[in-house]
mmCIF file of C-alpha atoms and ligand atoms in Angstrom:
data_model
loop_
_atom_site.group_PDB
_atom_site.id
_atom_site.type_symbol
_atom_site.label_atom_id
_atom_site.label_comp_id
_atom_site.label_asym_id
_atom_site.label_seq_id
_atom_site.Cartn_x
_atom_site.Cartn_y
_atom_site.Cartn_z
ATOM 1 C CA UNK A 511 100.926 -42.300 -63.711
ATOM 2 C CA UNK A 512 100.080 -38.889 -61.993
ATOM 3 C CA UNK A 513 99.280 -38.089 -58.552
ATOM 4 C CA UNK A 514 98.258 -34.654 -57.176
ATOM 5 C CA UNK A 515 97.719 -34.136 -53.271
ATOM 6 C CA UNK A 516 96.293 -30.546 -52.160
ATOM 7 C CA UNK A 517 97.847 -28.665 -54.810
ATOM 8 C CA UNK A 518 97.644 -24.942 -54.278
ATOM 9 C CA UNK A 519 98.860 -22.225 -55.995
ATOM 10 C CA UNK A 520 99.250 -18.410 -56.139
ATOM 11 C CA UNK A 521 100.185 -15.374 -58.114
ATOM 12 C CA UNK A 522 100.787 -13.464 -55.444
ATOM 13 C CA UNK A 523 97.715 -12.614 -53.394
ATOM 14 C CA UNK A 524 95.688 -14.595 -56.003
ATOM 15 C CA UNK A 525 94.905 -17.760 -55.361
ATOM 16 C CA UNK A 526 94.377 -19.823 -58.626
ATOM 17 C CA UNK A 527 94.334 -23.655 -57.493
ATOM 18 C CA UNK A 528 92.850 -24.557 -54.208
ATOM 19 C CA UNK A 529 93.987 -27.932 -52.643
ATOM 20 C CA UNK A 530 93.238 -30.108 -55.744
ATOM 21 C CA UNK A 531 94.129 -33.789 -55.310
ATOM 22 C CA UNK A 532 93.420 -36.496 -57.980
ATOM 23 C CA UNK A 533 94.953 -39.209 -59.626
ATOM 24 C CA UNK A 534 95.423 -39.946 -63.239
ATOM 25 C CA UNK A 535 96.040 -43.716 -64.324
ATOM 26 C CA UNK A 536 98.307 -45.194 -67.364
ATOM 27 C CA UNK A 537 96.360 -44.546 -70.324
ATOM 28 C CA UNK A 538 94.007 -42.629 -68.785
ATOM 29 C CA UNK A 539 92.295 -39.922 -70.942
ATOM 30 C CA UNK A 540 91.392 -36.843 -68.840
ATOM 31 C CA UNK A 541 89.292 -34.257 -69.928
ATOM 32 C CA UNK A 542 89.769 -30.719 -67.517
ATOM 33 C CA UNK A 543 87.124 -28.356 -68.353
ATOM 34 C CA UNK A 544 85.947 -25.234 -66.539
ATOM 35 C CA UNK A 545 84.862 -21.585 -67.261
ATOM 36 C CA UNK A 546 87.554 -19.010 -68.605
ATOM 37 C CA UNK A 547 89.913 -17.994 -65.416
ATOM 38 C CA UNK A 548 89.100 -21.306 -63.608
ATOM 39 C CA UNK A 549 92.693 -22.280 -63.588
ATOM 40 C CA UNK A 550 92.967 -25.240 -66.163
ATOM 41 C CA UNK A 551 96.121 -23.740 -67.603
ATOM 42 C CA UNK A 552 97.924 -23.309 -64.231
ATOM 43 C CA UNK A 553 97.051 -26.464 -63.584
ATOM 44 C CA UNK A 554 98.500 -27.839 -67.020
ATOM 45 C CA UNK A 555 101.923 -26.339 -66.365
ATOM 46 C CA UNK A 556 101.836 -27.405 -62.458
ATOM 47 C CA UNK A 557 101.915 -31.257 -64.117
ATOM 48 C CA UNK A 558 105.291 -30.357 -65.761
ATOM 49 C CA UNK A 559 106.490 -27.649 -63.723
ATOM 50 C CA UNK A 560 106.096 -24.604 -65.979
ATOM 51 C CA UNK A 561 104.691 -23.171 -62.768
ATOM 52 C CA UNK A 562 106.166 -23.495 -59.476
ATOM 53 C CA UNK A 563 103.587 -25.319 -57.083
ATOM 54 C CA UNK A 564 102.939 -22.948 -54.089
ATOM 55 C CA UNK A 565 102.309 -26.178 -52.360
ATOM 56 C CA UNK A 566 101.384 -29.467 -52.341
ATOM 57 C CA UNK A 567 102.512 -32.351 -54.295
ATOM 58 C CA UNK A 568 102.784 -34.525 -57.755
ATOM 59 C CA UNK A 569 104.247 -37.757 -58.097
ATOM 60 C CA UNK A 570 104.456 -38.880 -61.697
ATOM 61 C CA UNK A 571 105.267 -42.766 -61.808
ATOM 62 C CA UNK A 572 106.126 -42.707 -58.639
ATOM 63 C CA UNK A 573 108.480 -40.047 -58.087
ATOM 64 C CA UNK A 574 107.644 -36.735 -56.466
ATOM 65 C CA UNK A 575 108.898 -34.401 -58.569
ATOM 66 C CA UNK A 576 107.708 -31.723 -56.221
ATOM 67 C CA UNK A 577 110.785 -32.366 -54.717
ATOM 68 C CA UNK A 578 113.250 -29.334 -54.941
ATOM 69 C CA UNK A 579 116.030 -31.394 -56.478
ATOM 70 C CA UNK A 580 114.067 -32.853 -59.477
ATOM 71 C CA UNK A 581 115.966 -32.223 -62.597
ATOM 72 C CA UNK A 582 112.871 -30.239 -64.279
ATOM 73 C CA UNK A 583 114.504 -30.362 -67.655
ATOM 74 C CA UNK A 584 115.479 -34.378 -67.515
ATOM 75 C CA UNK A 585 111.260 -34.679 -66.241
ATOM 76 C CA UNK A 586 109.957 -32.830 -69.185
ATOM 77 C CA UNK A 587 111.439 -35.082 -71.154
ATOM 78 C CA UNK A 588 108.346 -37.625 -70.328
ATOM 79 C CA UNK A 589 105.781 -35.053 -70.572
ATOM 80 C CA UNK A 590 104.883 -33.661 -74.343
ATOM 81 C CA UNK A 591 103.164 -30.246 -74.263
ATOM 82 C CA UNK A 592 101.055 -29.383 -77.077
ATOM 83 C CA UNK A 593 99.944 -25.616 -76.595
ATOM 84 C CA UNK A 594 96.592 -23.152 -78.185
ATOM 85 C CA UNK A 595 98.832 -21.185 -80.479
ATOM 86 C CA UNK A 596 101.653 -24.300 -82.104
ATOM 87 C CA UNK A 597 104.956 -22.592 -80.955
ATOM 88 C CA UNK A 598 106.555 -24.179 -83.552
ATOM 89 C CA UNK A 599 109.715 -22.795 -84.381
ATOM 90 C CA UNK A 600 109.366 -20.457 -87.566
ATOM 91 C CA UNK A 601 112.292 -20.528 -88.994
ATOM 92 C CA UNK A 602 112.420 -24.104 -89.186
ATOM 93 C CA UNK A 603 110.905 -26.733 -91.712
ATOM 94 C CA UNK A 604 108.216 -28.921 -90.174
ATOM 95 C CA UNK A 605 111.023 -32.064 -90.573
ATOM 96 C CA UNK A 606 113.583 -29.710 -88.237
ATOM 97 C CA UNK A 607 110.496 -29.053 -85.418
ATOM 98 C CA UNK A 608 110.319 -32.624 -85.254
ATOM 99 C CA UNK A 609 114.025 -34.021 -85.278
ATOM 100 C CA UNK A 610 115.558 -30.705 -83.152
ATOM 101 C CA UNK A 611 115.198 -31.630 -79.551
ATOM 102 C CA UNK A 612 115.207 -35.324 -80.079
ATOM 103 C CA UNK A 613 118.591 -34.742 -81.518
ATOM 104 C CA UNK A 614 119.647 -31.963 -79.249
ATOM 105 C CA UNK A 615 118.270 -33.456 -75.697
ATOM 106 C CA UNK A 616 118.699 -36.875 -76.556
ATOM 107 C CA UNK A 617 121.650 -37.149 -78.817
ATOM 108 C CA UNK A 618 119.661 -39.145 -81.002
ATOM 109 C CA UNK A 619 121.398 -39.202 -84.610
ATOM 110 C CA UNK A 620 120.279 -37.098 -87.242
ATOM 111 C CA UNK A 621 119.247 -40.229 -89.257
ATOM 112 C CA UNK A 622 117.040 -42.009 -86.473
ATOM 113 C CA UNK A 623 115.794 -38.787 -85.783
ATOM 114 C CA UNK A 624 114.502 -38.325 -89.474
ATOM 115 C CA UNK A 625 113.093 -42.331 -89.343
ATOM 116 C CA UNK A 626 110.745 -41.349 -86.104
ATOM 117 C CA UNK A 627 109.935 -37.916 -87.799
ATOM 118 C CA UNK A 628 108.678 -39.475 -90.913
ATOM 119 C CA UNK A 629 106.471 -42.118 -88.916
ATOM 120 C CA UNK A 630 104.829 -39.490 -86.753
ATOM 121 C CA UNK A 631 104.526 -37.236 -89.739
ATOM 122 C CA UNK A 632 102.762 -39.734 -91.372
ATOM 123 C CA UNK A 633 100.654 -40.697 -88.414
ATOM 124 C CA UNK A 634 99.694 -36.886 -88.471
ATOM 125 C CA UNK A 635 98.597 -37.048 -92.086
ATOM 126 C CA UNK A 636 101.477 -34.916 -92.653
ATOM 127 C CA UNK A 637 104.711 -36.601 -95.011
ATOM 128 C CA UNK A 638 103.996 -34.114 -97.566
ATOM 129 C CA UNK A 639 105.204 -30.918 -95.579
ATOM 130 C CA UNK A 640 108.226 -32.128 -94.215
ATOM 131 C CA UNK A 641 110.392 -29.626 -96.204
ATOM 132 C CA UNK A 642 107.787 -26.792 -95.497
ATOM 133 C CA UNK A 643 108.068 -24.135 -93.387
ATOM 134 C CA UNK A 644 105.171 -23.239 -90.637
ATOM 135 C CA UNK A 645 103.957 -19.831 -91.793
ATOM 136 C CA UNK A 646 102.907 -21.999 -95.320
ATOM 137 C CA UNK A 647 100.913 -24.750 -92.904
ATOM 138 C CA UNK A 648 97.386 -24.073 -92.278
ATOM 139 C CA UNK A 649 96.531 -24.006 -88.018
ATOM 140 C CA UNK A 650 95.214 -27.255 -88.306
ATOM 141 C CA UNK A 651 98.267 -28.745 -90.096
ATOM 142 C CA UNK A 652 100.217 -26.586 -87.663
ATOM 143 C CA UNK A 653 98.571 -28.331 -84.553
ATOM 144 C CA UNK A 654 99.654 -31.611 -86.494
ATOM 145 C CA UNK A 655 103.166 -31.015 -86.676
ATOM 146 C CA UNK A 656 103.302 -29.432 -82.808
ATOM 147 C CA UNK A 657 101.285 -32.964 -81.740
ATOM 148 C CA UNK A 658 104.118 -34.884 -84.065
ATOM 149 C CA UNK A 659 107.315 -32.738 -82.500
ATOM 150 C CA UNK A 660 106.092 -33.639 -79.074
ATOM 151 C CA UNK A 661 105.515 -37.469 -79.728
ATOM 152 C CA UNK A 662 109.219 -37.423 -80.970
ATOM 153 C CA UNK A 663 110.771 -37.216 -77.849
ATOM 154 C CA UNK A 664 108.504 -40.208 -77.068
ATOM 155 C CA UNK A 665 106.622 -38.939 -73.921
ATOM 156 C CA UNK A 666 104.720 -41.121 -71.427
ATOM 157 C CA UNK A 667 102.194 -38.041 -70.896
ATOM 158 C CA UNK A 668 100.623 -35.576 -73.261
ATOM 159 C CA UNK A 669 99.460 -32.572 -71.628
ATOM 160 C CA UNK A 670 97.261 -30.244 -74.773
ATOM 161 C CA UNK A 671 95.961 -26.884 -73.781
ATOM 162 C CA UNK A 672 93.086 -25.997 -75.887
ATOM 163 C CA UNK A 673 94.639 -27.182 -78.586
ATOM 164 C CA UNK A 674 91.640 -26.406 -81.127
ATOM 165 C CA UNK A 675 90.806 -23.372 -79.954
ATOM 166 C CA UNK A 676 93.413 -20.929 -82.286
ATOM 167 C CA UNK A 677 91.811 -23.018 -85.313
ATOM 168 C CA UNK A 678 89.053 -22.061 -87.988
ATOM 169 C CA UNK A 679 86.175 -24.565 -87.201
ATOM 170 C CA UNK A 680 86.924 -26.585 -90.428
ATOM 171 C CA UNK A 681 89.967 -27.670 -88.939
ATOM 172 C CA UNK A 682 89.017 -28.650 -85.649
ATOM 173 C CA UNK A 683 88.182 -32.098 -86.750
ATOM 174 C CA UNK A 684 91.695 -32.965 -88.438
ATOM 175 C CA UNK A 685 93.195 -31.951 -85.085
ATOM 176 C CA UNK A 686 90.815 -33.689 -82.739
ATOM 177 C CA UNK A 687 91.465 -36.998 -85.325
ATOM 178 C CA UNK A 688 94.318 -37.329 -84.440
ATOM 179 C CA UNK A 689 94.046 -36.836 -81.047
ATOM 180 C CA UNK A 690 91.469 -39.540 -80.361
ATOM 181 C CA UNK A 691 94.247 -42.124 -82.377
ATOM 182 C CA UNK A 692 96.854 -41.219 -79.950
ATOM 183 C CA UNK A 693 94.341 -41.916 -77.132
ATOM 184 C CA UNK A 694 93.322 -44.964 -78.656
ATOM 185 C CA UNK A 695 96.945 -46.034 -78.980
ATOM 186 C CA UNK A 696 96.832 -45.778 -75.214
ATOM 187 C CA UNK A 697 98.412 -42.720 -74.940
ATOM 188 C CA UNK A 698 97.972 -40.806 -70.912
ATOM 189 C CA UNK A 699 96.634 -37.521 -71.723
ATOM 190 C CA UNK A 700 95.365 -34.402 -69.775
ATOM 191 C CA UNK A 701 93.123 -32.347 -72.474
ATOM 192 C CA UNK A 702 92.296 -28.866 -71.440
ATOM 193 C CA UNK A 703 89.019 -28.669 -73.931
ATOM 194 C CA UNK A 704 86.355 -26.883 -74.668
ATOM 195 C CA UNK A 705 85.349 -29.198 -77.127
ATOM 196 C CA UNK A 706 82.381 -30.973 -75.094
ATOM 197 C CA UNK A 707 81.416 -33.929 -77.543
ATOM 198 C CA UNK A 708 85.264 -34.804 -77.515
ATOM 199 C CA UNK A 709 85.359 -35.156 -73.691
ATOM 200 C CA UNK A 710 81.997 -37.175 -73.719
ATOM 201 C CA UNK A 711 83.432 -38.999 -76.628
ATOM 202 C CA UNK A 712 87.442 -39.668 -75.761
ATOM 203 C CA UNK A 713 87.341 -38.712 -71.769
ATOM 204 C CA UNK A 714 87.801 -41.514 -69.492
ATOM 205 C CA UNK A 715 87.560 -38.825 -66.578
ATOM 206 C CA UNK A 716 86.395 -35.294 -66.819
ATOM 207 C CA UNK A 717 87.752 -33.042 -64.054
ATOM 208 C CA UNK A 718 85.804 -29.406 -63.971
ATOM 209 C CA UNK A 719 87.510 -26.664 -62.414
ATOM 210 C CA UNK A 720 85.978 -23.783 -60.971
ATOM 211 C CA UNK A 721 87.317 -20.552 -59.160
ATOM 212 C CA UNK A 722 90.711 -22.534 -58.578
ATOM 213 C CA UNK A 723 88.700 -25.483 -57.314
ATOM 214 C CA UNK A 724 87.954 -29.453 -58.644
ATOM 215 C CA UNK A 725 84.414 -29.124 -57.748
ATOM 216 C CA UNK A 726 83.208 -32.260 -59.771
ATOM 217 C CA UNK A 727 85.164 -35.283 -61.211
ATOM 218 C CA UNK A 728 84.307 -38.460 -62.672
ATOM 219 C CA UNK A 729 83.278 -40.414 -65.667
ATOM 220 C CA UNK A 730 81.974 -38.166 -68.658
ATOM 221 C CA UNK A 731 78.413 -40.182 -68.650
ATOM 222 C CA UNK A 732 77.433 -39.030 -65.209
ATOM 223 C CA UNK A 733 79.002 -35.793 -65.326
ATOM 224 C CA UNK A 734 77.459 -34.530 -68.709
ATOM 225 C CA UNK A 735 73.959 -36.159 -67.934
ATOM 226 C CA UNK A 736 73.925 -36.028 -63.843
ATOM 227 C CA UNK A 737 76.375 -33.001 -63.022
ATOM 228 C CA UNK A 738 76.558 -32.908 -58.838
ATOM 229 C CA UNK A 739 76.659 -29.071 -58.688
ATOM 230 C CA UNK A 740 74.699 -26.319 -59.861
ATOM 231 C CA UNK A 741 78.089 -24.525 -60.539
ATOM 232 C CA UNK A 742 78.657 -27.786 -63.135
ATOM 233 C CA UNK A 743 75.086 -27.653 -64.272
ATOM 234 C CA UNK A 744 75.446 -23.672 -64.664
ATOM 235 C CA UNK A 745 78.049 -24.311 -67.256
ATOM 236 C CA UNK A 746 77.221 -27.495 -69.061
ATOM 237 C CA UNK A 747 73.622 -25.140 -69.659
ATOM 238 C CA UNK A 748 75.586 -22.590 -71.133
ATOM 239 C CA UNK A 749 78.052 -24.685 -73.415
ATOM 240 C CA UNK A 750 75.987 -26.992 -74.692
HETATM 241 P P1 ADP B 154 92.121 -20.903 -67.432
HETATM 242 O O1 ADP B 154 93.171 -21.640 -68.206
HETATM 243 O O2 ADP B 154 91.124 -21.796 -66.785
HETATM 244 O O3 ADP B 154 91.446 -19.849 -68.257
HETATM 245 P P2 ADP B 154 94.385 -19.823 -65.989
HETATM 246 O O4 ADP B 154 95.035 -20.976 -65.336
HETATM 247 O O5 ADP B 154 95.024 -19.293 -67.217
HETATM 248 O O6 ADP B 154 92.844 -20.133 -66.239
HETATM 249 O O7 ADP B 154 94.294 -18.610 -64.964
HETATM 250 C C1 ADP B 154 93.765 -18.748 -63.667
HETATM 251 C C2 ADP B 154 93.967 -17.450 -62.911
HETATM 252 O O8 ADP B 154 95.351 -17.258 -62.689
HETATM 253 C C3 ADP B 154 93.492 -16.222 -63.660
HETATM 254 O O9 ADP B 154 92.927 -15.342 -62.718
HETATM 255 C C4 ADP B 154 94.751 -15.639 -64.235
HETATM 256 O O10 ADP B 154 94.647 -14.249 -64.361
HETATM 257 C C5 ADP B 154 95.784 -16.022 -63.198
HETATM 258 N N1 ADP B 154 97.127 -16.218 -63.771
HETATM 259 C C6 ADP B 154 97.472 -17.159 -64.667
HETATM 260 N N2 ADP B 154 98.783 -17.092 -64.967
HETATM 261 C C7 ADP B 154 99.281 -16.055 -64.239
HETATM 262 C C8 ADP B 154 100.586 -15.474 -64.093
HETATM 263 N N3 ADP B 154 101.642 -15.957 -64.759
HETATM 264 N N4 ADP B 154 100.710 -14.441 -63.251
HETATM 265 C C9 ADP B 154 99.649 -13.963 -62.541
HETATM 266 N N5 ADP B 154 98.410 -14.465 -62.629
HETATM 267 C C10 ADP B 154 98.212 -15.497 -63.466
HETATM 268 MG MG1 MG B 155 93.741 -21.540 -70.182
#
């Protein structure tokens, strides 16, 4: 689904992602965790082009959309971005952050649009607040309706960065829920998480960043019980 060959990139002098390669299959679950500053984010937004690779390249399903004359906007379409603080649109009701770009990028009628929004609403635990507007949603309903406006445009990839972190703990679970259905639906993800037992739990393949680099990846078993590094081990002592 996703290929990554010696991706690098900078912010000027600063280099955030050193030569990371790795390969993420159909249906794959991948958990990306790392200490604060490791680059996790900038990686996130390299998969869909919010950043600008400095170099390197991604191929997703085949088609190297590295390549300066991939349509960014028509690629996005396939990749759903769930972020740590919602950006839902606020002056919209949770049925109008689902329908909008479905309707507006995909000239899908206002009708079909409203059939899909009601399915993932409900899938999100969420019919109820249709008519509601975000600032009356709790964070963790909030989450919902961002994880629901991003399935609408029916992705093949969901990227989510941090998306529990924003959230009182009693809400981390309702969030998380729903995550694990969508993987278990077979849904490709990349989770930026800090949530350990949900990368041991939902991970197919934990990749852990540090200092810009993919120092250890692998399956969540031998990577939370045998980390390779003392880097690894360093962290997984302090997290868990
Ligand atoms: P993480 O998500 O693991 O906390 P980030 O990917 O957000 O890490 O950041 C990695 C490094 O890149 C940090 O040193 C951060 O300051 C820097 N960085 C991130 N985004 C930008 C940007 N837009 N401009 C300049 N530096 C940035
Ligand atoms: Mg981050």
């Amino acid at each position: 689904m996703i290929k990554v060959e010696q991706l690098v990139k900078k912010f000027g002098e600063n280099t955030v992602l050193k030569q990371i390669s790795t390969t993420i299959k159909q249906g794959e679950v991948v958990a990306i965790i790392g200490p604060s500053g490791s680059g996790k984010s900038t990686f996130l937004r390299c998969l869909n082009l919010l950043e600008q690779p400095t170099s390197g390249d991604i191929w997703l399903k085949g088609k190297k959309i590295t390549d300066p004359k991939t349509n960014k906007l028509a690629m996005r379409e396939h990749i759903g971005m769930v972020f740590q603080h919602f950006n839902l649109f606020p002056h919209m009701t949770v049925l109008d952050n689902v329908t909008y770009a479905p309707q507006k990028v995909k000239n899908i009628s206002k009708a079909d649009a409203e059939e899909t929004a009601y399915k993932l609403l409900d899938k999100v635990g969420l019919t109820d607040k249709a008519n509601t507007y975000p600032n009356k949603l709790s964070g963790g309903q909030k989450q919902r309706v961002a994880i629901a406006r991003a399935l609408a445009m029916n992705p093949e990839v969901m990227l989510f960065d941090e998306p529990t972190s924003a959230l009182d703990p009693e809400m981390v679970k309702e969030v998380l829920d729903v995550m694990k259905d969508l993987a278990d639906s077979g849904m490709t993800m990349v989770v930026v998480t800090h949530e350990m037992n949900f990368a041991k739990e939902v991970a197919d393949q934990i990749l852990f960043l540090d200092d810009g680099k993919l120092i250890e990846k692998g399956d969540p078993e031998t990577f939370f019980t045998n980390p390779q590094t003392d880097r690894a081990k360093d962290f997984l002592d302090k997290v868990l």
